Structures are given as C-alpha cells and as structure tokens.
Amino acid sequence: MTALGVRFAARVASAPDAIAVVDGATRITYGELASRAARLARRLAGLGVGPEVVVGVGLARGIPAITALLAVLEAGGVYLPLDPAHPDARLRRMLATAGARLVVGRSPDPRLPTLDVPDGSDGSDGSDGSGASDVDGTGGGPRPAHRDGLACVLFTSGSTGAPKGVGLGSRPIENVADWAIAGSAGPLVCAHLCSLGFDMSLQEIFGTLLGGGRLVVVDEDRRRDPYLLMDLVAAEGVERLYLSPGFLQQFASAYLARERTPDLGSLRHVVAAGERLCVTEEVRRFCAATGARLENQYGPTETHQATAHPLPGAPADWPGEPPLGRPIPATAVHLLDEHLNPVPDGEPGEVYIGGRGVARGYLGRPRLTAAKFRPDPFDGAPGARMYRTGDRARRDRGGRLEFLGRFDSQVKVRGFRVEPGDAEAVLAACPGVAQAVVVPREDAGGSVRLDGYLLPAGPTPDLAAVRAFAAHRLPDYLVPATLQVLDVLPLNRNGKLDREALPRPVAGRRPATPYVPPVSDQEAVLCRLIAEVLGAGRVGAVDDFLELGGNSLLATRLVTALVGEFGVEIEVRSVFDGRTPRALAAVVEDALVARVRALSAAELSTALATGEGPCE
C-alpha cells in the first residue's frame, strides 16, 4: 500500500459516515468509498498490481474515477490518468511510455486487460467500511506503506511530439496535501473540476479527502460554463475553488454580468494556478463582493506545488500582476545563474526547485531526467535533487518570487503547460504538409492561443482535414486556433526561422466560404458579438464559431456578452451545439420567450412601463 493509501485509510477510520464525494445526485460516505476502493484493490492485487506497477485510469471526473485512484494506491500501484477527451493515439502512447499493465475503465488499447469499478450496489465488497483491506490476499492485513515509491504518472507536452511522463511519489503529494490542510480551519468543501491529468487535481482530491473534507465533482458542462459552475458552488456550499487565471476571469465576469447573482457566501478560498495571474478589475470586484480570499500558486508538474502568495488587504489594492510568493513548507526555491551560483536579491535568475516535492523524473527518458533533475548542492541530505524549471524570476524586497518569463518555448494554454513543438510535430506528419510552425500568442482577452503555419508538400492542403488530423492526435488545447498555408516561411539574416515576421492571422471566415448576411436583429447582434469576441472581421449568419477559432474560453466570453446584450443566459454548451449566429439567435429567442413566461403579471407590467423589459 502506498503512503497515500495508508493516510486515506486512517481518515476513513476516524469518520466513516462523513460525506466524502458528491457527484450529481449521488453522495458517498468515506466508509462506502473505502469499501468500493478496497474491493477493486483486491482485484488489482490479484492481477499483480503492486509497487512500481502502472495502471491506466480511463475515467472522467466522478466517484468511479476517485474509487479507481484510491484502489490503485491501496494495492501499492501507480495510477496513470487517461483523459477520455484526449485522442486514443495519444493515450496509447502514454500507456506504452509508462509501461502500464492494465486499465481501469475505458481502454484506448485493446491489448491491455481492463477492469470496471464496482458500484457497491450488491453490497458484497467484503469490507467493513473502515478502510482496511487485505489486498495481498494472505490474510495478513494491508501491505506496508511505500512512501518513496511512485504514486502516479502525469504527462506533459513534449517538444518532439512525444508527451513526457512525470513520475511522482507519495511524498510530493502528501507534502502539498498537508500544506493545504494546514491552511484550512477544518474540513473544507472543495470543487473537483481539474482534469485528472492536470497536477492541480492532486490538491483538489488529496488536499480534501486526507483532511476529511467533501469533494464536489464538476461535470463537463459545468466545467466549461461559469454560470452553471456558479450555481453548483452556491447549491453545494463550495468553500475552495481551484481555477486557471483565464477561467477565473470568465467566472468573475459572469458573476458580475448576472442580473440575479447566486449566494456565494460559502466561497472562502479561490486558488489561481496553472498560468500567469493577471488581476483585473472584474476579479477585484468579484472577490470584494463574495469575500473570497485569492491566492496565487506556482509550481511545475515536476515538483507540483512550490510557492504561494495569498493576496493581502482589500481587493481594490491588489496589484495587476501579483508575485508568485514564497516556498511552501519542505520546499526550497533557488535562483541561479548559468554557473549554478545564487543570484543577488532583485537580480533575475533561473528557478530551481528542491525539497520533498521533486518528482523522480521522466519515465523512460534517462537523458532528459539527468538534464532537468540535478544534484542539489544546497541540500545536505543524501541523494537530494533539484529541478531546473526553465523559468526566469527574481526576488523582491520582501523575499517573494516574481515571474519574469521562460527561457525556452514552453507556454501555458488553458492552464496546461505545452510545447508548441508538440503540435508542430503532429501537423508536419499530416499528409500534404511539408513543414509546420506553431506560435503562441495572446488573444484579445489575454488568454494564450496557438497559431499554426503550414508549408504544403504539394497542392494546398485542406485546412479542415489538417485540423481533423491534429484533433485525432492532440488534446484540444494543443490544436491550433488558427491555421494558415504559406508559400515560404520567413527567415532572418542567419537563415533561421523569423517567428516575429510570420503574418498575424485575422480570425474570420475562410475566403472560399460565402458570406451570408443576417436576416434579423438578433442574428445581426450575434454576428457582431462573435466578431468582437474572436477579434475577427465580418462574420456571417452561418459562419462556424469553432472554425473561426473559437474555444471554450471564448465561448464563455460570448455567453457573458449575450447576458449584457439581451439580459438572458444560455449555456456554454449551446455555443458548441449551435455554432452559428443563426442557430444561436434561435437559442436566445427561446430564452427570451421563457423569461417572459416566467415573469409574473406585475413584474411584466413594471418592466414594460419602465422600458426595461426583456424584449427591449
């Protein structure tokens, strides 16, 4: 059993009847969750799962996925999250790289054996609900804890097109969980909206369950829609919320745009992590209105959490770009020059992270591991190592870390760390493409997007076919928002690619697509709003939002703009279902009719008399 498994079993024994996970209408206690996990753990152990054995978990967020993670850890194994939204080809590569033996849930590789998660409906799991189980099948009780062994494998983007598997042990996860628990007044209700393959999910899950809190699962619709998420936070009394800075901005804007805002008085702690935090006026107003404390966190997957900065004082006084903060307990942050000497305070240096949070390395990549995970000369412990992040930073007068950018090409897209080269390698492998270049850029709202440029191998390739090729091999956040075919790539005086000279794409309709004008006022408004959100030129009534470069964050901005324009809310999912101004105009019309019907006669009379009615 891993140390995390032992810690969870101890928590279950202390309060088996407390609610552990809320998943829609389903609520499960710690004892019930432990029973299901113990049942699956015995099956896993019977198939040879133990220390260093990797098990794929092909399940989306929910009780079955949490059960599977705990079962793998209880059996002493290593879990590998497989996001069902990712292409099967990428998932198969991850399974092969990690050397997974089997998969719990849906498997993208039919050659591997699979197991289903027990739902406990037959009540025959054979557990007493205490969290203890005989996973070794010998009758001798649980296996001893393996604190230094691997607990999970999380994949990050790779510059060669091959994702890198980061092996994390129990110690880094325990360290962050203990820090998160210590910063709480008691067990917290925490939303679980991060992908299991995103390292922030470790704080959500283990920082909540090891502290006796309640984990509220956020389904995909609510995860993409700030209005639906807001309603869930209010209904379940969520106290802690982990958000990427980009989605935090959307969440704050949506809250301020609502005519009747839900009561978010339960929300005590909002954590921003995954990318650079910019505190906008909307974020300040949101935190002032709800009383939520905002915290900026920093740390690559290879060390998970490294620093934190709770923003002090009144939100109105918060800086636009807060510092990354100071190291969390049992973590060391060094700012070093090219000779690995510490730089003076106030001077820029490269960030190296040491302490308990350092991962073992990259699975199957010994050279890369040796280059990035180095002996720590500042730590006297035998075998101590530090991770070279590639981030530039300096310390301010208060000793807090300030982020200055990257030394390489890595960027954060929707909270995920990506290498543009990962997307370039896939695009270049597409039939009809000779060479590909992918450039990260900030869009009109400050979020990072990827723009792709293609050199054809013959006739001009069909961009829809290229996009479909990429979508089958890359997660959606790595598929470029725009694609352009160029006759030549611009070069600088040294004969190298001049990325600054690449033409900036103009989002909008493809030239071969005929313009269809709007036929109603609502269609005209939708065309205008979509053009504004995308930073595009003229948008026609049947132009496709996604083909124009739309994504989930931009869809959220569009929904918020519709609230301000029409006074009604539609679900973000409707943008992906409708996709064109004409289809979305029909959705808005239905929402307006529903709103009118919901008004009482007195409210309707007042609204019409003041000229503020929904059909204004």
XYZ file of C-alpha atoms in Angstrom:
616
model
C 0.000 0.000 0.000
C 1.308 3.456 -0.784
C 1.643 6.044 1.966
C -1.293 7.902 0.437
C -3.396 4.766 0.758
C -2.459 4.466 4.436
C -3.311 8.125 5.044
C -6.719 7.728 3.418
C -7.470 4.590 5.433
C -6.700 6.482 8.646
C -9.042 9.295 7.635
C -11.820 6.813 6.876
C -11.430 5.144 10.261
C -11.864 8.480 12.035
C -15.178 9.415 10.346
C -16.567 6.651 8.115
C -20.064 8.184 7.930
C -18.969 11.632 6.737
C -19.759 12.517 3.120
C -16.608 12.156 1.003
C -17.714 12.839 -2.576
C -20.749 14.483 -4.165
C -21.281 13.571 -7.814
C -24.527 14.998 -9.155
C -27.359 13.486 -7.166
C -25.067 10.821 -5.668
C -23.427 11.247 -2.288
C -20.992 8.701 -0.945
C -19.529 8.443 2.544
C -15.900 7.811 3.394
C -16.768 4.290 4.503
C -18.623 3.496 1.279
C -15.843 4.956 -0.849
C -13.244 2.945 1.055
C -15.285 -0.251 0.650
C -15.502 0.141 -3.117
C -11.813 1.008 -3.359
C -10.864 -1.991 -1.203
C -12.874 -4.342 -3.391
C -11.173 -3.081 -6.544
C -7.762 -3.071 -4.827
C -8.059 -6.784 -4.105
C -8.818 -7.474 -7.759
C -5.870 -5.336 -8.830
C -3.525 -7.076 -6.405
C -4.725 -10.429 -7.724
C -3.608 -9.304 -11.194
C -0.131 -8.447 -9.945
C -0.523 -4.743 -9.202
C 1.948 -3.612 -6.574
C 4.889 -1.211 -6.183
C 6.005 0.423 -9.461
C 3.204 -1.253 -11.462
C 1.366 1.339 -13.556
C -2.407 1.138 -14.001
C -4.204 3.332 -16.502
C -7.397 5.013 -15.275
C -9.634 5.721 -18.259
C -12.397 7.561 -16.431
C -13.630 11.136 -16.315
C -14.041 13.002 -13.036
C -16.521 11.295 -10.753
C -16.947 8.728 -7.990
C -15.755 5.812 -10.189
C -12.537 7.675 -11.030
C -11.851 8.591 -7.382
C -12.528 4.976 -6.418
C -10.071 3.746 -9.036
C -7.281 6.114 -7.923
C -7.657 5.062 -4.299
C -7.799 1.387 -5.253
C -4.571 1.571 -7.244
C -2.829 3.323 -4.345
C -4.223 0.812 -1.844
C -2.882 -2.025 -3.959
C 0.502 -0.289 -3.848
C 0.475 0.594 -7.539
C 0.865 3.718 -9.660
C -2.092 5.387 -11.357
C -1.924 6.963 -14.803
C -4.871 9.249 -15.663
C -6.207 8.823 -19.216
C -8.456 11.732 -20.103
C -11.330 10.330 -22.217
C -11.390 13.627 -24.139
C -7.879 13.059 -25.473
C -7.249 11.222 -28.752
C -6.778 7.459 -28.448
C -3.454 7.581 -30.294
C -2.016 9.912 -27.675
C -3.404 7.827 -24.826
C -1.912 4.636 -26.302
C 1.450 6.344 -26.462
C 1.150 7.353 -22.824
C 0.280 3.780 -21.801
C 3.266 2.430 -23.724
C 5.677 5.044 -22.343
C 4.567 4.356 -18.781
C 4.603 0.573 -19.267
C 1.038 0.206 -17.965
C -0.097 -3.366 -17.277
C -3.856 -2.839 -17.357
C -6.563 -0.176 -17.443
C -9.466 0.569 -15.128
C -12.381 1.928 -17.129
C -12.254 2.595 -20.848
C -9.019 1.492 -22.521
C -7.742 3.011 -25.776
C -5.550 -0.084 -26.233
C -7.482 -3.345 -26.738
C -4.353 -5.360 -25.994
C -4.430 -4.389 -22.314
C -6.785 -6.079 -19.846
C -9.472 -3.847 -18.361
C -11.431 -3.732 -15.123
C -14.659 -1.992 -14.208
C -15.143 -0.041 -10.986
C -17.561 -1.671 -8.522
C -20.549 0.493 -7.670
C -21.314 -1.247 -4.395
C -24.900 -1.915 -5.450
C -24.770 -5.566 -4.413
C -23.211 -4.789 -1.062
C -20.806 -7.704 -1.452
C -17.479 -5.950 -1.312
C -16.491 -7.789 1.805
C -15.170 -4.705 3.568
C -16.175 -3.484 6.991
C -16.113 0.130 5.793
C -13.138 1.003 7.959
C -10.817 1.498 5.032
C -8.703 -1.534 5.903
C -8.361 -4.326 3.375
C -6.370 -7.456 2.767
C -5.009 -6.552 -0.632
C -2.173 -9.076 -0.585
C -4.598 -11.963 -0.271
C -2.643 -13.581 2.564
C -4.879 -12.630 5.452
C -2.076 -10.592 6.962
C -3.654 -7.167 6.564
C -2.607 -4.296 4.327
C 0.781 -4.161 2.699
C 3.280 -1.805 4.343
C 3.401 1.792 3.161
C 5.786 2.639 0.325
C 6.473 6.332 0.772
C 9.364 6.551 -1.709
C 7.704 4.556 -4.468
C 5.782 6.040 -7.358
C 2.161 7.014 -6.769
C 1.119 8.495 -10.115
C 2.330 9.406 -13.578
C 1.238 12.709 -15.145
C 2.065 13.568 -18.748
C 3.121 16.989 -20.005
C 3.691 18.223 -23.529
C 6.952 17.359 -25.304
C 8.854 19.406 -27.876
C 9.346 16.397 -30.172
C 5.678 15.474 -30.281
C 6.106 12.804 -27.601
C 4.450 13.652 -24.251
C 6.673 13.275 -21.197
C 5.568 11.122 -18.271
C 6.433 12.655 -14.885
C 6.709 10.081 -12.101
C 5.501 11.473 -8.761
C 5.916 9.645 -5.482
C 3.750 9.836 -2.385
C 5.994 12.389 -0.679
C 5.327 15.339 -3.019
C 1.587 14.687 -2.957
C 1.493 14.270 0.824
C 3.540 17.428 1.287
C 1.143 19.562 -0.748
C -1.929 17.927 0.802
C -0.625 18.540 4.320
C 0.109 22.171 3.471
C -3.389 22.649 2.017
C -4.974 21.028 5.069
C -2.885 23.097 7.485
C -4.124 26.271 5.809
C -7.762 25.393 6.459
C -9.757 25.988 9.609
C -11.174 22.460 9.278
C -12.515 20.073 6.653
C -13.491 22.014 3.537
C -15.958 21.564 0.717
C -13.859 21.691 -2.449
C -14.930 21.624 -6.085
C -13.261 18.994 -8.269
C -13.090 20.441 -11.769
C -9.492 19.840 -12.855
C -8.675 17.066 -15.285
C -7.131 14.074 -13.511
C -4.077 14.512 -15.742
C -3.538 18.093 -14.503
C -1.402 18.189 -11.369
C -3.758 20.648 -9.658
C -6.191 17.726 -9.297
C -3.810 16.331 -6.654
C -4.601 19.274 -4.383
C -8.300 19.024 -5.110
C -8.508 15.307 -4.339
C -5.907 14.598 -1.673
C -5.934 18.041 -0.072
C -9.648 17.456 0.500
C -10.010 13.733 1.266
C -6.940 13.419 3.520
C -8.301 16.349 5.511
C -11.776 14.858 5.935
C -13.429 17.347 3.579
C -16.081 16.930 0.900
C -15.216 16.774 -2.793
C -17.888 18.118 -5.169
C -17.448 16.746 -8.688
C -17.951 19.239 -11.522
C -19.195 17.602 -14.739
C -18.003 18.676 -18.182
C -20.902 21.031 -18.885
C -20.365 22.933 -15.622
C -16.599 22.852 -16.058
C -16.912 24.830 -19.287
C -19.777 27.067 -18.211
C -19.123 29.610 -15.417
C -22.852 30.225 -14.932
C -23.578 26.537 -14.290
C -20.475 26.239 -12.107
C -21.610 29.255 -10.098
C -24.970 27.624 -9.423
C -23.242 24.420 -8.272
C -20.917 26.337 -5.936
C -23.932 28.020 -4.352
C -26.045 24.846 -4.124
C -23.301 22.693 -2.555
C -21.724 25.374 -0.368
C -18.310 25.043 -2.017
C -15.617 26.718 0.066
C -12.487 26.195 -2.046
C -12.173 26.565 -5.807
C -9.102 25.927 -7.949
C -9.227 27.833 -11.253
C -6.829 28.700 -14.035
C -6.376 32.500 -14.241
C -8.143 32.546 -17.607
C -11.219 30.809 -16.274
C -11.133 32.901 -13.091
C -11.539 35.967 -15.300
C -14.503 34.360 -17.071
C -16.036 33.291 -13.754
C -15.715 36.800 -12.294
C -17.145 38.430 -15.432
C -20.077 36.022 -15.472
C -20.827 36.701 -11.802
C -20.855 40.454 -12.352
C -22.981 40.161 -15.509
C -25.802 38.188 -13.874
C -28.989 40.002 -13.085
C -29.637 37.837 -10.022
C -26.368 36.531 -8.620
C -26.453 33.335 -6.538
C -25.283 33.462 -2.948
C -21.585 32.569 -2.975
C -21.095 33.371 0.682
C -19.661 29.889 1.275
C -16.709 30.548 -1.064
C -13.769 31.279 1.197
C -10.733 30.447 -0.909
C -10.067 30.826 -4.655
C -6.757 29.430 -5.880
C -5.349 30.622 -9.206
C -2.731 28.326 -10.715
C -1.547 26.881 -13.983
C -0.566 30.096 -15.765
C 0.396 33.706 -15.157
C -2.165 35.527 -12.998
C -3.360 38.986 -14.029
C -5.741 40.538 -11.503
C -8.329 42.510 -13.443
C -10.906 44.945 -12.134
C -13.574 42.240 -12.572
C -11.598 39.823 -10.392
C -11.190 42.504 -7.716
C -14.923 43.304 -7.745
C -15.830 39.607 -7.631
C -13.625 38.907 -4.615
C -14.849 42.059 -2.857
C -18.489 41.058 -3.423
C -18.103 37.435 -2.305
C -15.439 37.883 0.369
C -13.351 35.109 -1.205
C -9.622 35.093 -0.490
C -7.492 34.899 -3.654
C -4.215 33.007 -3.699
C -1.633 32.804 -6.490
C 0.177 29.460 -6.683
C 3.145 28.338 -8.747
C 4.810 25.036 -9.474
C 5.539 22.814 -12.496
C 4.237 19.257 -12.696
C 7.767 18.012 -11.916
C 7.510 19.413 -8.378
C 3.770 20.070 -8.173
C 3.273 23.000 -5.804
C 6.314 25.145 -4.997
C 5.255 28.672 -3.950
C 2.109 30.506 -2.891
C 1.042 34.094 -2.387
C -2.260 34.880 -0.651
C -3.148 38.387 -1.807
C -3.308 40.609 1.297
C -5.529 43.543 2.078
C -8.569 44.848 0.232
C -9.124 43.603 -3.337
C -9.132 47.203 -4.591
C -5.467 47.445 -3.577
C -4.284 44.239 -5.240
C -1.607 44.663 -7.934
C -2.346 43.741 -11.521
C 0.321 41.040 -11.515
C 0.936 39.606 -8.032
C 4.151 37.788 -7.146
C 4.449 34.000 -7.097
C 5.135 34.230 -3.398
C 7.307 32.207 -1.043
C 8.092 28.470 -0.941
C 5.617 26.186 0.780
C 6.916 24.002 3.662
C 9.584 21.394 2.879
C 10.295 23.130 -0.458
C 13.367 25.125 -1.488
C 13.469 27.595 -4.372
C 16.853 28.657 -5.724
C 17.524 31.452 -8.233
C 20.755 30.565 -10.005
C 22.924 31.894 -12.821
C 24.331 29.797 -15.684
C 27.089 28.522 -13.369
C 24.576 27.404 -10.704
C 25.585 30.236 -8.388
C 22.834 32.068 -6.442
C 21.973 35.496 -7.856
C 21.549 38.506 -5.539
C 18.059 39.568 -4.498
C 16.479 41.728 -7.156
C 18.534 40.160 -9.956
C 16.991 37.708 -12.446
C 17.931 34.057 -12.350
C 16.647 30.654 -13.350
C 14.287 28.906 -10.928
C 15.473 25.594 -9.480
C 13.199 23.773 -7.038
C 14.352 21.340 -4.369
C 12.918 19.661 -1.304
C 10.262 16.996 -0.789
C 8.236 17.936 -3.845
C 10.720 16.898 -6.525
C 9.492 14.124 -8.798
C 11.537 11.036 -9.584
C 11.950 12.062 -13.212
C 10.608 11.276 -16.685
C 9.641 7.674 -17.317
C 11.818 6.091 -19.986
C 13.770 9.337 -20.565
C 17.032 8.969 -18.586
C 18.962 11.646 -20.511
C 16.214 14.212 -20.154
C 15.836 13.298 -16.477
C 19.565 13.806 -15.906
C 19.451 17.178 -17.664
C 16.468 18.531 -15.736
C 16.803 16.832 -12.318
C 20.198 17.675 -10.866
C 22.001 17.071 -7.566
C 21.079 19.781 -5.095
C 24.293 21.360 -3.750
C 22.297 23.400 -1.234
C 20.751 20.376 0.497
C 22.932 18.176 2.652
C 20.588 15.167 2.509
C 21.993 12.163 0.619
C 20.642 11.983 -2.912
C 18.905 15.381 -2.716
C 17.984 16.773 -6.120
C 16.577 19.956 -7.584
C 14.530 20.503 -10.724
C 15.553 23.009 -13.377
C 12.322 24.757 -14.383
C 13.400 26.975 -17.287
C 11.532 29.868 -15.623
C 13.122 33.269 -15.067
C 12.356 35.084 -11.821
C 13.751 37.415 -9.192
C 13.090 38.083 -5.525
C 11.563 41.344 -4.445
C 12.485 43.212 -1.267
C 10.110 41.043 0.734
C 11.740 37.834 -0.489
C 8.826 36.918 -2.733
C 9.348 35.368 -6.135
C 8.409 37.465 -9.192
C 7.912 35.669 -12.513
C 9.815 37.133 -15.495
C 9.075 34.620 -18.267
C 10.546 31.495 -19.814
C 13.995 30.636 -21.149
C 12.508 28.244 -23.715
C 9.344 27.980 -25.798
C 7.028 26.473 -23.191
C 3.739 28.286 -22.644
C 0.553 27.728 -20.688
C -2.644 27.200 -22.675
C -5.841 26.978 -20.590
C -3.695 26.081 -17.586
C -1.812 23.252 -19.321
C 1.911 23.523 -19.923
C 2.586 22.897 -23.589
C 5.451 22.843 -26.050
C 4.458 24.335 -29.413
C 6.816 21.753 -30.899
C 4.396 19.049 -29.796
C 1.742 20.478 -32.116
C 4.308 21.208 -34.832
C 5.396 17.563 -34.948
C 1.828 16.343 -35.382
C 0.920 18.921 -38.050
C 4.095 18.129 -40.002
C 3.082 14.447 -40.042
C -0.218 15.276 -41.752
C -0.390 14.167 -45.404
C 0.141 17.141 -47.700
C 2.140 19.154 -45.136
C 5.883 19.553 -45.610
C 6.638 21.735 -42.588
C 4.695 23.263 -39.722
C 5.306 26.111 -37.297
C 3.177 26.835 -34.242
C 3.391 30.185 -32.458
C 1.750 31.080 -29.113
C 0.014 34.467 -28.962
C -2.251 36.284 -26.569
C -5.790 36.837 -27.806
C -7.914 39.930 -27.187
C -8.848 38.733 -23.691
C -5.304 37.965 -22.549
C -5.524 34.172 -22.919
C -2.822 32.328 -24.843
C -3.773 30.615 -28.103
C -1.722 28.711 -30.673
C -1.488 29.853 -34.299
C -0.331 27.332 -36.887
C 1.504 27.889 -40.191
C 1.871 25.208 -42.863
C 4.154 24.733 -45.862
C 2.406 22.421 -48.347
C 4.124 19.313 -49.715
C 2.208 19.712 -52.981
C -1.257 21.121 -53.614
C -2.655 23.347 -50.900
C -3.917 21.051 -48.121
C -7.497 21.260 -46.941
C -7.337 23.031 -43.589
C -10.412 21.235 -42.254
C -8.692 17.909 -42.957
C -5.478 19.112 -41.284
C -7.447 20.254 -38.229
C -9.250 16.903 -38.045
C -5.890 15.094 -38.345
C -4.498 17.116 -35.428
C -7.658 16.712 -33.333
C -7.323 12.915 -33.542
C -3.794 13.054 -32.167
C -3.668 16.028 -29.806
C -5.720 17.211 -26.835
C -7.969 20.105 -27.790
C -5.814 22.744 -26.074
C -2.887 21.797 -28.351
C -4.847 22.059 -31.615
C -4.018 25.496 -33.088
C -6.854 28.001 -33.017
C -5.885 29.232 -36.494
C -4.139 27.608 -39.459
C -2.551 29.380 -42.428
C -0.872 27.977 -45.521
C 2.262 29.893 -46.585
C 4.310 29.644 -49.758
C 7.525 30.246 -47.805
C 8.494 30.674 -44.187
C 10.225 33.986 -43.342
C 13.893 33.674 -42.407
C 16.199 36.060 -40.572
C 19.655 37.144 -41.716
C 21.178 33.998 -40.242
C 18.867 31.794 -42.285
C 16.778 30.800 -39.267
C 13.010 30.988 -38.982
C 11.900 34.510 -38.137
C 8.849 33.900 -35.976
C 8.254 37.604 -35.497
C 7.813 38.012 -39.260
C 5.077 35.390 -39.538
C 1.824 37.072 -40.614
C -0.618 37.526 -37.804
C -3.796 35.621 -38.571
C -7.025 37.521 -38.945
C -9.764 35.416 -37.429
C -12.767 35.185 -39.677
C -14.456 33.346 -42.446
C -12.304 31.364 -44.876
C -12.108 33.080 -48.275
C -13.851 30.180 -50.030
C -16.839 30.421 -47.686
C -19.592 32.725 -48.998
C -20.831 35.490 -46.741
C -24.459 35.075 -45.635
C -25.898 38.284 -44.134
C -28.094 38.203 -41.010
C -31.860 38.346 -41.591
C -32.943 39.501 -38.130
C -31.815 41.929 -35.468
C -30.822 39.070 -33.178
C -28.717 37.433 -35.880
C -27.059 40.791 -36.550
C -26.203 41.164 -32.847
C -24.822 37.614 -32.731
C -22.652 38.274 -35.788
C -21.285 41.431 -34.168
C -20.632 39.823 -30.779
C -18.868 36.805 -32.272
C -16.665 39.097 -34.349
C -15.807 41.121 -31.233
C -15.068 38.056 -29.098
C -12.843 36.496 -31.777
C -11.246 39.749 -32.886
C -12.456 38.872 -36.377
C -13.610 40.855 -39.360
C -17.070 40.415 -40.840
C -18.922 37.355 -39.527
C -21.873 35.930 -41.458
C -25.043 34.317 -40.157
C -23.940 30.763 -40.948
C -20.227 31.061 -40.136
C -18.996 28.415 -37.711
C -17.786 29.729 -34.338
C -15.273 26.885 -33.928
C -13.904 27.144 -37.453
C -13.341 30.856 -36.861
C -11.007 29.985 -33.959
C -13.486 29.753 -31.082
C -12.769 27.677 -27.977
C -14.309 27.137 -24.556
C -12.922 30.337 -23.005
C -14.074 32.430 -25.959
C -17.453 30.709 -25.833
C -17.726 31.803 -22.199
C -16.973 35.388 -23.180
C -19.669 35.185 -25.819
C -22.226 33.936 -23.303
C -21.321 36.768 -20.925
C -21.660 39.278 -23.776
C -25.119 37.874 -24.536
C -26.166 38.495 -20.930
C -25.231 42.139 -21.282
C -26.902 42.457 -24.681
C -30.149 40.534 -24.168
C -30.376 40.037 -20.389
C -30.659 36.240 -20.704
C -28.251 33.405 -20.011
C -27.654 30.465 -22.316
C -25.411 27.520 -21.529
C -21.887 27.488 -22.934
C -22.740 24.089 -24.364
C -25.296 25.812 -26.608
C -22.462 27.660 -28.342
C -20.812 24.368 -29.259
C -24.115 22.793 -30.248
C -25.334 25.743 -32.345
C -22.007 27.185 -33.537
C -23.501 29.726 -35.980
C -25.095 33.127 -35.296
C -28.321 31.900 -36.884
C -28.589 28.848 -34.634
C -27.597 30.836 -31.543
C -30.146 33.533 -32.342
C -32.835 30.858 -32.124
C -31.474 29.768 -28.722
C -31.537 33.368 -27.496
C -35.105 33.780 -28.783
C -36.204 30.681 -26.851
C -34.520 32.039 -23.704
C -36.255 35.398 -24.120
C -39.656 33.717 -24.533
C -39.026 31.557 -21.473
C -38.069 34.612 -19.467
C -41.237 36.449 -20.441
C -43.339 33.464 -19.457
C -41.593 33.296 -16.108
C -42.386 36.867 -15.232
C -45.421 37.484 -13.095
C -48.066 39.855 -14.434
C -46.937 42.574 -12.013
C -43.263 42.181 -12.972
C -44.126 42.263 -16.643
C -46.208 45.437 -16.236
C -43.406 47.140 -14.346
C -40.811 46.091 -16.903
C -42.889 47.350 -19.825
C -43.737 50.604 -18.064
C -40.076 51.387 -17.389
C -38.885 50.263 -20.799
C -36.606 47.598 -19.291
C -38.459 44.536 -20.477
C -36.663 41.511 -21.875
C -37.857 42.279 -25.424
C -36.479 45.809 -25.347
